[in-house]
Coordinates of C-alpha atoms and ligand atoms in Angstrom, one line a residue:
M1 CA -22.8 -24.6 3.5
S2 CA -23.5 -24.0 -0.1
L3 CA -22.3 -21.3 -2.7
T4 CA -24.4 -18.9 -1.8
D5 CA -26.6 -20.2 1.1
R6 CA -29.2 -21.1 -1.0
T7 CA -27.7 -23.4 -3.9
K8 CA -29.1 -27.1 -3.0
A9 CA -25.9 -29.6 -2.9
S10 CA -27.3 -31.5 -5.5
D11 CA -27.2 -28.0 -7.8
V12 CA -23.4 -28.0 -7.5
S13 CA -22.1 -31.6 -9.4
L14 CA -24.4 -31.2 -12.6
N15 CA -23.6 -27.6 -12.5
T16 CA -21.3 -28.6 -15.4
D17 CA -20.2 -29.3 -19.1
L18 CA -21.6 -32.9 -20.3
Y19 CA -18.3 -33.4 -21.4
E20 CA -16.5 -33.4 -17.9
L21 CA -18.7 -36.5 -17.2
T22 CA -18.2 -38.0 -20.2
M23 CA -14.8 -37.8 -20.1
A24 CA -14.8 -39.1 -16.4
Q25 CA -16.5 -42.2 -17.6
G26 CA -14.3 -42.9 -19.9
F27 CA -11.2 -42.3 -17.8
W28 CA -12.9 -44.5 -15.3
E29 CA -13.2 -47.1 -17.9
S30 CA -9.8 -46.9 -19.3
G31 CA -8.5 -47.7 -16.0
L32 CA -7.3 -44.0 -15.5
A33 CA -9.1 -43.7 -12.4
E34 CA -6.1 -44.1 -9.7
D35 CA -4.3 -42.3 -11.9
R36 CA -3.7 -38.3 -11.0
A37 CA -3.3 -35.0 -12.5
C38 CA -2.3 -31.4 -12.1
F39 CA -4.6 -28.4 -13.8
N40 CA -3.8 -24.7 -13.5
V41 CA -6.3 -22.1 -14.3
F42 CA -4.9 -19.3 -15.9
F43 CA -6.0 -16.2 -18.4
R44 CA -3.7 -15.0 -21.2
E45 CA -4.3 -11.6 -21.2
N46 CA -5.3 -8.7 -19.0
P47 CA -9.0 -7.7 -19.2
F48 CA -9.8 -4.3 -20.7
G49 CA -6.3 -3.7 -21.8
G50 CA -5.5 -3.1 -18.5
G51 CA -2.2 -3.9 -16.4
Y52 CA -3.6 -6.3 -13.8
A53 CA -6.5 -8.4 -12.8
V54 CA -7.9 -8.9 -9.0
A55 CA -8.2 -12.6 -7.9
C56 CA -11.7 -13.0 -7.4
G57 CA -14.2 -16.2 -6.5
M58 CA -11.4 -18.0 -4.2
G59 CA -13.3 -17.8 -1.1
Q60 CA -16.1 -20.0 -2.3
I61 CA -13.8 -22.8 -3.4
A62 CA -13.7 -25.0 -0.5
D63 CA -17.8 -24.7 -0.5
L64 CA -17.5 -26.1 -4.1
V65 CA -15.5 -28.8 -3.5
E66 CA -17.3 -29.9 -0.2
N67 CA -20.9 -29.8 -1.5
F68 CA -19.5 -31.8 -5.2
V69 CA -21.3 -34.7 -4.5
F70 CA -23.9 -36.6 -6.7
E71 CA -27.0 -37.5 -5.1
R72 CA -29.4 -39.7 -5.3
E73 CA -31.5 -37.5 -8.3
D74 CA -28.6 -36.4 -9.9
I75 CA -27.9 -40.1 -10.7
D76 CA -31.5 -40.7 -11.1
Y77 CA -31.0 -37.7 -13.8
L78 CA -27.8 -39.1 -15.7
A79 CA -28.8 -42.7 -15.5
G80 CA -32.2 -41.7 -17.8
I81 CA -29.9 -39.6 -20.6
D82 CA -30.1 -41.1 -24.1
A83 CA -27.0 -41.3 -26.1
P84 CA -27.9 -39.9 -29.6
G85 CA -26.8 -43.1 -31.3
G86 CA -28.8 -45.4 -29.0
G87 CA -28.8 -46.7 -25.4
R88 CA -28.2 -44.6 -22.3
M89 CA -25.2 -42.1 -22.1
F90 CA -24.1 -43.5 -18.8
K91 CA -23.3 -46.6 -17.7
P92 CA -24.8 -48.2 -14.3
E93 CA -21.9 -49.2 -12.9
F94 CA -20.4 -45.6 -13.4
L95 CA -23.2 -44.1 -12.2
D96 CA -22.6 -46.3 -8.7
F97 CA -19.2 -44.9 -8.6
L98 CA -20.5 -41.6 -9.0
S99 CA -22.8 -42.1 -6.3
T100 CA -20.1 -42.5 -3.6
F101 CA -17.6 -39.7 -5.3
R102 CA -15.9 -37.3 -3.1
M103 CA -13.9 -34.4 -4.5
D104 CA -10.6 -35.4 -3.0
V105 CA -8.4 -33.0 -4.7
T106 CA -6.2 -30.8 -3.1
I107 CA -6.3 -26.8 -4.4
H108 CA -3.9 -24.1 -4.1
A109 CA -4.7 -20.4 -5.1
V110 CA -3.9 -16.9 -5.0
P111 CA -5.3 -15.5 -2.2
E112 CA -8.8 -13.7 -2.7
G113 CA -8.4 -9.8 -3.6
D114 CA -4.7 -10.1 -4.4
L115 CA -3.5 -9.3 -8.0
V116 CA -2.8 -11.7 -10.3
F117 CA -0.9 -11.5 -13.9
P118 CA -1.3 -13.1 -17.6
R119 CA 0.0 -17.0 -17.6
E120 CA 0.7 -17.4 -14.4
P121 CA -1.6 -20.1 -11.8
M122 CA -4.2 -18.7 -10.2
V123 CA -5.7 -21.7 -9.1
R124 CA -3.8 -25.2 -9.3
V125 CA -6.0 -28.7 -8.6
E126 CA -4.1 -31.8 -8.0
G127 CA -5.9 -35.3 -7.5
P128 CA -7.3 -37.7 -8.8
I129 CA -7.8 -37.2 -12.7
I130 CA -11.3 -37.9 -12.5
A131 CA -12.2 -35.0 -9.8
C132 CA -9.7 -32.9 -11.5
Q133 CA -11.6 -33.2 -14.4
L134 CA -14.9 -33.2 -13.0
L135 CA -14.2 -29.8 -11.6
E136 CA -13.0 -27.8 -14.3
T137 CA -16.1 -26.1 -15.9
A138 CA -17.2 -25.1 -12.1
L139 CA -14.4 -23.8 -11.0
L140 CA -13.9 -22.0 -13.9
N141 CA -17.4 -20.8 -13.9
L142 CA -16.5 -19.6 -10.3
V143 CA -13.6 -17.5 -10.9
N144 CA -13.8 -16.4 -14.2
F145 CA -16.5 -13.9 -13.9
Q146 CA -15.6 -12.6 -10.5
T147 CA -12.2 -12.2 -11.2
L148 CA -13.1 -10.1 -14.3
V149 CA -15.8 -8.2 -12.3
A150 CA -13.4 -7.7 -9.5
T151 CA -11.1 -6.3 -12.1
K152 CA -13.8 -4.0 -13.9
T153 CA -14.6 -2.7 -10.1
A154 CA -10.9 -1.8 -9.5
R155 CA -10.6 0.1 -12.3
I156 CA -13.9 2.1 -11.7
V157 CA -12.9 2.7 -7.8
H158 CA -9.1 3.9 -8.9
A159 CA -11.2 6.5 -11.3
A160 CA -13.3 7.6 -8.4
Q161 CA -10.4 8.3 -6.4
G162 CA -11.9 7.5 -3.0
H163 CA -14.8 8.7 -3.6
P164 CA -17.7 5.8 -2.9
V165 CA -18.9 3.2 -5.5
S166 CA -22.3 1.6 -5.1
D167 CA -23.1 -1.1 -7.1
F168 CA -26.4 -0.7 -9.2
G169 CA -26.0 -3.3 -11.7
L170 CA -28.7 -6.2 -10.5
R171 CA -31.1 -5.1 -12.9
R172 CA -29.0 -5.6 -15.7
A173 CA -26.8 -8.4 -14.4
Q174 CA -26.4 -11.5 -16.3
G175 CA -29.7 -13.4 -14.4
P176 CA -30.1 -13.8 -10.4
D177 CA -26.4 -15.6 -9.8
G178 CA -24.7 -12.9 -11.9
G179 CA -26.0 -10.4 -9.9
L180 CA -24.9 -12.1 -6.7
A181 CA -21.4 -12.5 -8.1
V182 CA -21.2 -9.1 -9.5
A183 CA -22.5 -7.5 -6.1
R184 CA -19.7 -9.9 -4.0
A185 CA -16.4 -9.0 -6.4
S186 CA -17.5 -5.6 -6.6
Y187 CA -17.6 -5.3 -2.9
I188 CA -14.1 -7.2 -2.9
A189 CA -12.6 -4.8 -5.3
G190 CA -13.3 -1.8 -3.7
A191 CA -17.1 -0.8 -4.3
S192 CA -18.8 0.4 -1.0
S193 CA -22.0 -0.9 -0.9
T194 CA -24.5 -2.4 -3.4
S195 CA -28.1 -1.9 -4.2
N196 CA -28.4 -5.6 -4.3
V197 CA -30.6 -6.8 -1.1
L198 CA -30.1 -10.3 -1.3
A199 CA -26.1 -9.9 -1.6
G200 CA -26.6 -7.8 1.5
K201 CA -28.3 -10.6 3.5
I202 CA -25.9 -13.6 2.3
Y203 CA -22.4 -11.7 1.7
G204 CA -23.0 -8.7 4.8
I205 CA -22.4 -6.1 2.2
P206 CA -23.7 -2.7 3.0
V207 CA -26.8 -1.8 0.9
F208 CA -27.7 1.4 -0.4
G209 CA -30.2 3.1 -2.3
T210 CA -31.9 6.1 -3.4
H211 CA -35.2 6.5 -5.2
A212 CA -36.1 5.9 -9.0
H213 CA -37.9 8.7 -11.0
S214 CA -41.1 6.8 -10.9
W215 CA -41.5 8.0 -7.2
V216 CA -41.7 11.2 -8.7
M217 CA -43.6 10.8 -11.5
A218 CA -46.1 8.9 -8.9
F219 CA -46.9 12.2 -7.1
P220 CA -48.7 15.1 -8.6
S221 CA -45.5 17.1 -8.3
E222 CA -41.7 16.9 -7.8
L223 CA -42.1 19.0 -4.4
E224 CA -44.4 16.8 -3.1
A225 CA -42.9 13.7 -4.1
F226 CA -39.5 15.2 -2.4
R227 CA -41.4 15.8 0.7
A228 CA -43.2 12.7 1.0
F229 CA -39.6 10.8 0.2
A230 CA -38.1 13.1 3.3
K231 CA -41.2 12.2 5.5
S232 CA -40.6 8.3 4.8
S233 CA -36.7 8.0 4.8
P234 CA -35.6 11.3 7.0
K235 CA -32.4 9.5 7.7
N236 CA -31.3 8.3 4.5
C237 CA -33.0 10.5 2.1
V238 CA -31.1 11.0 -1.6
L239 CA -33.5 13.1 -3.9
L240 CA -33.3 12.3 -7.8
L241 CA -33.5 15.7 -9.3
D242 CA -33.5 15.0 -13.3
T243 CA -36.9 13.6 -13.5
Y244 CA -38.3 16.3 -15.3
D245 CA -35.9 19.3 -15.2
V246 CA -32.6 19.5 -13.0
H247 CA -32.8 23.1 -12.1
Q248 CA -36.4 22.8 -10.9
G249 CA -35.2 19.6 -9.3
I250 CA -32.5 21.9 -7.4
R251 CA -34.7 24.5 -6.3
N252 CA -37.6 21.8 -5.2
A253 CA -34.4 19.7 -3.3
I254 CA -33.3 22.8 -1.4
T255 CA -36.9 23.4 0.0
V256 CA -37.2 20.1 1.0
A257 CA -33.7 20.5 2.4
K258 CA -34.9 23.2 4.4
E259 CA -38.0 21.9 5.6
M260 CA -35.9 19.0 7.2
E261 CA -33.3 21.2 8.7
A262 CA -36.6 23.0 10.4
A263 CA -37.5 19.3 11.6
G264 CA -34.0 18.6 12.8
E265 CA -33.5 16.2 10.1
R266 CA -30.6 16.1 7.2
L267 CA -31.0 15.5 3.5
A268 CA -28.3 13.5 2.6
A269 CA -27.8 14.1 -0.9
I270 CA -28.9 14.4 -4.3
R271 CA -28.7 12.2 -7.2
I272 CA -28.7 13.3 -11.1
D273 CA -29.0 10.3 -13.5
S274 CA -28.7 12.2 -16.9
G275 CA -27.5 15.2 -18.9
D276 CA -24.0 17.0 -18.4
L277 CA -23.1 15.6 -15.0
A278 CA -19.8 17.7 -14.7
R279 CA -21.8 20.9 -15.7
L280 CA -24.9 19.9 -13.7
S281 CA -22.9 18.9 -10.7
K282 CA -21.2 21.9 -10.6
E283 CA -24.5 24.3 -10.7
T284 CA -26.0 22.0 -8.3
R285 CA -22.9 22.3 -5.7
K286 CA -23.2 26.1 -6.3
A287 CA -26.8 26.2 -5.5
F288 CA -26.8 24.1 -2.5
D289 CA -23.7 25.9 -1.0
E290 CA -25.0 29.3 -1.5
A291 CA -28.4 28.1 0.6
G292 CA -26.4 27.3 3.1
L293 CA -26.4 23.4 2.5
P294 CA -22.8 22.6 1.9
Y295 CA -23.3 19.1 4.1
V296 CA -25.8 18.1 1.0
K297 CA -23.7 15.3 -1.4
I298 CA -23.9 15.0 -4.9
S299 CA -24.2 11.4 -6.2
V300 CA -24.2 10.4 -10.3
S301 CA -25.2 7.8 -12.2
N302 CA -26.0 7.2 -16.1
D303 CA -23.7 4.5 -17.7
L304 CA -20.8 5.2 -16.1
E305 CA -17.5 3.5 -16.1
E306 CA -13.7 4.1 -15.4
Y307 CA -13.3 6.7 -18.4
T308 CA -16.7 9.0 -17.8
I309 CA -15.3 9.0 -14.0
Q310 CA -12.2 9.9 -14.8
S311 CA -13.0 12.3 -17.4
L312 CA -15.8 13.9 -14.7
F313 CA -12.9 15.0 -12.5
A314 CA -10.8 15.9 -14.9
Q315 CA -14.0 18.6 -15.9
G316 CA -13.5 19.3 -11.9
A317 CA -17.0 18.1 -11.1
P318 CA -17.4 18.2 -7.4
I319 CA -19.2 14.6 -7.3
D320 CA -18.9 12.8 -3.9
S321 CA -19.9 9.4 -5.0
F322 CA -21.3 7.4 -7.6
G323 CA -24.0 4.6 -8.7
V324 CA -22.6 2.3 -11.2
G325 CA -24.9 -0.2 -12.5
T326 CA -24.8 -1.9 -16.4
K327 CA -21.2 -1.1 -17.3
L328 CA -19.7 -2.8 -14.2
A329 CA -22.0 -5.8 -14.2
T330 CA -21.5 -6.9 -17.8
C331 CA -18.2 -5.8 -17.4
D332 CA -18.5 -3.9 -20.6
P333 CA -16.5 -3.9 -23.3
Q334 CA -15.4 -7.6 -22.2
P335 CA -17.8 -9.7 -21.5
S336 CA -15.6 -12.8 -20.2
L337 CA -12.0 -13.4 -18.9
G338 CA -10.9 -16.2 -21.0
G339 CA -9.8 -17.8 -18.3
V340 CA -8.8 -21.7 -19.0
Y341 CA -7.8 -24.9 -17.4
K342 CA -5.0 -26.9 -18.3
L343 CA -3.4 -30.3 -17.7
S344 CA 0.4 -29.5 -16.9
A345 CA 1.4 -33.1 -14.9
M346 CA 0.1 -36.6 -14.7
R347 CA 1.2 -39.0 -12.0
P348 CA 0.0 -42.6 -13.2
A349 CA -1.1 -45.0 -10.8
G350 CA 1.3 -46.8 -8.6
S351 CA 4.5 -43.9 -9.6
G352 CA 5.8 -41.6 -7.5
E353 CA 6.8 -39.2 -9.7
W354 CA 4.9 -36.6 -11.9
V355 CA 5.4 -36.5 -15.4
P356 CA 5.4 -32.7 -16.4
T357 CA 3.1 -32.4 -19.7
I358 CA 2.8 -29.5 -22.2
K359 CA 0.0 -28.9 -24.8
L360 CA 1.3 -27.2 -28.2
S361 CA -0.1 -25.1 -30.5
E362 CA 0.3 -23.0 -34.0
Q363 CA -0.1 -20.2 -31.7
M364 CA 3.1 -19.7 -29.6
Y365 CA 0.9 -17.8 -27.3
K366 CA -1.2 -20.8 -26.5
R367 CA 1.5 -22.9 -25.8
T368 CA 1.2 -24.6 -22.0
I369 CA 3.4 -24.2 -19.1
P370 CA 4.0 -28.0 -17.5
G371 CA 4.8 -29.1 -14.1
I372 CA 3.6 -28.5 -10.2
Q373 CA 3.7 -25.0 -10.8
H374 CA 4.0 -22.4 -8.0
V375 CA 4.4 -18.8 -8.1
L376 CA 7.2 -16.5 -6.0
R377 CA 6.1 -12.7 -5.7
F378 CA 9.1 -10.6 -5.9
C379 CA 8.8 -7.3 -4.2
D380 CA 10.8 -4.1 -4.0
P381 CA 12.0 -2.7 -0.7
A382 CA 8.6 -0.5 -0.4
G383 CA 6.5 -4.1 -0.6
S384 CA 5.6 -3.1 -4.6
P385 CA 5.3 -6.2 -6.6
A386 CA 8.3 -6.3 -9.4
G387 CA 7.7 -9.2 -10.8
D388 CA 6.4 -13.3 -10.5
M389 CA 7.8 -16.1 -11.3
I390 CA 6.6 -19.6 -11.8
L391 CA 8.8 -22.9 -10.6
D392 CA 8.8 -26.4 -10.5
D393 CA 10.3 -27.2 -7.3
A394 CA 11.2 -31.0 -9.1
Y395 CA 13.1 -28.6 -11.9
D396 CA 14.0 -26.0 -9.8
T397 CA 18.1 -25.0 -10.6
G398 CA 18.1 -23.0 -7.0
D399 CA 19.2 -19.6 -9.0
H400 CA 16.1 -17.2 -8.8
S401 CA 18.0 -14.1 -9.7
L402 CA 16.5 -13.9 -13.3
S403 CA 13.3 -15.2 -14.9
V404 CA 12.6 -15.9 -18.3
D405 CA 9.8 -14.6 -20.3
I406 CA 6.9 -16.8 -21.5
L407 CA 6.4 -15.7 -24.9
D408 CA 10.1 -15.3 -25.6
P409 CA 12.8 -17.1 -23.9
V410 CA 15.6 -14.7 -25.2
T411 CA 14.3 -12.0 -22.4
T412 CA 14.7 -12.4 -19.0
Y413 CA 13.7 -10.3 -16.0
D414 CA 16.1 -9.5 -13.0
M415 CA 15.3 -10.6 -9.7
S416 CA 18.2 -10.2 -8.1
G417 CA 18.2 -8.7 -4.5
L418 CA 14.6 -8.7 -4.2
E419 CA 12.1 -10.2 -1.6
A420 CA 10.1 -12.9 -2.5
H421 CA 7.0 -14.7 -1.3
E422 CA 5.0 -17.4 -2.4
L423 CA 1.5 -16.5 -3.9
L424 CA -0.6 -19.3 -3.8
E425 CA -2.0 -20.8 -0.5
C426 CA -3.4 -23.9 0.0
V427 CA -7.3 -23.9 0.6
V428 CA -8.1 -27.6 -0.2
V429 CA -6.4 -30.6 1.1
D430 CA -8.1 -33.9 -0.2
G431 CA -11.2 -32.6 -0.5
A432 CA -11.7 -30.9 2.9
R433 CA -11.3 -27.1 3.4
A434 CA -7.5 -26.2 4.5
K435 CA -8.6 -23.3 6.3
E436 CA -11.8 -21.2 6.7
P437 CA -11.6 -19.1 3.9
D438 CA -11.1 -15.1 4.5
S439 CA -14.1 -13.3 5.0
I440 CA -14.7 -10.9 2.1
E441 CA -13.9 -7.8 4.6
V442 CA -10.2 -9.7 4.6
A443 CA -10.4 -9.9 1.0
K444 CA -11.5 -6.4 0.2
E445 CA -8.9 -4.9 2.7
R446 CA -6.0 -7.4 0.8
C447 CA -7.1 -5.8 -2.7
R448 CA -7.0 -2.2 -1.5
E449 CA -3.2 -2.9 -0.1
S450 CA -2.4 -4.9 -3.2
L451 CA -3.5 -2.0 -5.4
M452 CA -2.2 0.5 -3.3
R453 CA 1.4 -0.7 -3.8
L454 CA 1.0 -1.7 -7.0
D455 CA 3.0 0.8 -9.1
P456 CA 1.1 3.5 -11.2
S457 CA 2.7 2.4 -14.1
Y458 CA 0.6 -1.1 -14.2
K459 CA -2.7 1.0 -13.1
R460 CA -2.9 3.3 -15.9
F461 CA -5.8 2.9 -18.3
L462 CA -3.6 4.0 -21.4
N463 CA -0.7 1.4 -22.2
P464 CA -0.2 0.0 -19.2
Q465 CA 3.0 -1.2 -18.6
A466 CA 3.4 -5.1 -18.8
Y467 CA 4.1 -6.6 -15.2
P468 CA 7.1 -9.3 -16.0
V469 CA 6.0 -12.6 -15.4
G470 CA 8.5 -15.0 -16.1
M471 CA 9.4 -18.7 -15.4
E472 CA 12.6 -19.9 -13.6
R473 CA 15.5 -21.4 -15.8
G474 CA 15.3 -24.7 -14.8
L475 CA 11.2 -24.9 -15.6
A476 CA 11.7 -22.5 -18.9
D477 CA 14.6 -25.7 -20.0
L478 CA 12.0 -28.1 -19.1
R479 CA 9.2 -26.5 -21.5
Q480 CA 11.8 -26.0 -24.4
R481 CA 12.5 -29.7 -24.1
L482 CA 8.8 -30.9 -23.7
A483 CA 8.3 -28.8 -26.7
R484 CA 11.2 -30.3 -28.8
A485 CA 9.9 -34.0 -27.9
E486 CA 6.9 -32.7 -29.4
H487 CA 4.8 -35.8 -30.7
A488 CA 4.0 -35.1 -34.5
G489 CA 0.5 -33.9 -35.2
S490 CA -0.2 -34.7 -32.0
G491 CA -0.1 -31.4 -30.5
R492 CA 0.9 -32.5 -27.1
A493 CA 3.9 -34.0 -26.0
R494 CA 5.5 -35.7 -22.7
L495 CA 8.5 -36.4 -21.8
Ligands
ATP501 N1 -19.7 15.7 -18.6 C1 -19.5 14.8 -18.9 N2 -18.4 14.3 -19.7 C2 -18.3 13.1 -19.8 N3 -19.4 12.3 -19.9 C3 -20.7 12.4 -19.5 C4 -20.6 13.8 -19.0 N4 -22.0 13.8 -18.6 C5 -22.8 12.6 -18.9 N5 -21.9 12.0 -19.4 C6 -22.2 10.4 -19.7 O1 -22.4 10.5 -21.4 C7 -23.3 9.4 -21.8 C8 -24.9 10.0 -22.4 O2 -25.2 11.0 -21.4 P1 -26.5 11.6 -21.6 O3 -26.8 13.3 -21.0 O4 -26.6 11.9 -23.3 O5 -27.4 11.0 -20.9 P2 -28.6 10.1 -21.8 O6 -28.4 8.8 -21.3 O7 -28.9 10.4 -23.4 O8 -29.9 10.8 -21.2 P3 -30.9 10.3 -20.7 O9 -30.8 9.4 -19.1 O10 -32.1 11.4 -20.0 O11 -31.8 9.3 -21.6 C9 -23.5 8.9 -20.1 O12 -22.9 7.6 -20.4 C10 -23.0 9.9 -19.4 O13 -22.5 9.1 -18.0
PRP502 O1 -27.1 3.7 -15.3 P1 -26.5 2.4 -15.0 O2 -24.7 2.7 -14.8 O3 -27.0 1.0 -15.8 O4 -26.8 2.6 -13.5 C1 -28.1 1.9 -13.0 C2 -29.5 2.9 -13.7 O5 -30.0 2.0 -13.4 C3 -31.7 3.3 -13.4 O6 -31.7 3.5 -14.4 P2 -33.2 2.6 -15.0 O7 -33.4 1.2 -15.0 O8 -34.3 3.6 -14.4 O9 -33.0 3.3 -16.5 P3 -32.4 4.3 -17.4 O10 -32.1 5.4 -16.2 O11 -31.2 4.0 -18.3 O12 -33.6 4.9 -18.3 C4 -30.8 4.4 -12.4 O13 -31.3 5.4 -12.7 C5 -29.2 4.1 -13.4 O14 -28.9 5.2 -14.4
NIO503 O1 -31.2 3.1 -5.8 C1 -30.6 3.9 -6.5 O2 -30.9 5.2 -7.1 C2 -30.8 2.8 -7.6 C3 -30.3 1.2 -8.0 C4 -30.2 0.5 -8.7 C5 -30.4 1.0 -10.0 N1 -30.5 2.6 -10.1 C6 -30.7 3.2 -9.0

């Protein structure tokens, strides 16, 4: 099986940045091939100014790892790349090494659909340094975008207050793969359906659709267009009212709804795609109710996102469902998550001990966290997440009653008396899946439940509370010591 069931295995390993391959060659030549490394994926700020992110893409990590092989045609391509300064970019002996390469890493990840917060590892990769390095770009490509889309969708779904939201974004998505990723991630994060038929086939997501303005324009009159659509699709008939004039559209749709009733059918819904959606939906509801058609639902679209949906309900709009395209698929107004992949420990060949590493920066907020990190999520008695603690077992003091803030070591969080569970789960062991990935239905349910349990103060759009993510005291002390041992000018230190 491949990432999308249509990607050739040979598309997986070359779906990377060139420098991963040149670094892999360098590690191999420098005799570091047997050294082991630990990298973490994390992001530094919640997207959209929000209080959380929804982890997504994790269900495809095992596919990525198992398909990460260099086939003959890949090796031939790499062998033919010229180095700008003369000669070939890759040496034949290194290409021989790649031809039998296996991505024998071990990976822990946040369960798909669960919540994740700034600076904590959402994916941890351990293995030979070459394998870890080669995975960077593809892994970030997989989880960054889907986590961003899932978070955007969760916000839109939150604003929709239980009313169905359908992903209409394919036509505005970032290419064919982007459209598939949007459909998958948005479904996990709470969208009820997608207009993307390929996503329906590949992932089993319910598909949904109405009709376009062109349908109405193709007939001599709107009434004839509505009649023809009702005849052709009587069991899923949603009529678009705003091609010419919504009030005329309402009258024509009521006429057709009555004709459908006489034929033993029911008009499912109408859609409004322009104008004042609050005013028009109220007028539509009133007209359909007065016509004895209270069952006809009202669906709206037109550049919607969480804030417009929230405003529509604040205006009392009687809207039943939403089609959301452009701003969901493009994650407007934040086009990327900014998730990074940072080295946090090395284990030289022949050594049994991990050496924690830190990357320093003039910008304090970019200083990394060292060690073989895992995360405890502390919850209150009602199961509501109260704070996350990053730990490295080798430096654990055993006192988990408080955690130390990552940006400000003077700030601590009281975790005493709270129940904790491990956040990261093992998904890949030595290059093979540790278990079958959760189905997207399981991930969707996990997301729903996690968001339901999350305190509203983290979910509000305006000035959400910062969720406490801290380090276990021993890890915080290790980080301080490493920072002090900084090599002058190198920006990176090891104890
Ligand atoms: N009552 C409302 N309150 C807040 N925002 C609304 C309301 N009605 C519509 N909107 C939003 O306002 C934006 C612009 O709506 P407008 O009616 O100007 O659409 P338009 O795109 O200019 O129309 P058309 O699609 O015909 O070109 C859209 O994002 C729409 O979702
Ligand atoms: O508005 P979105 O959230 O992107 O939802 C998808 C949009 O796609 C269709 O529009 P179309 O391609 O016909 O363009 P237009 O309605 O913007 O003219 C549809 O009528 C929605 O308005
Ligand atoms: O089915 C629809 O109404 C639809 C699908 C995609 C984009 N706009 C509308």
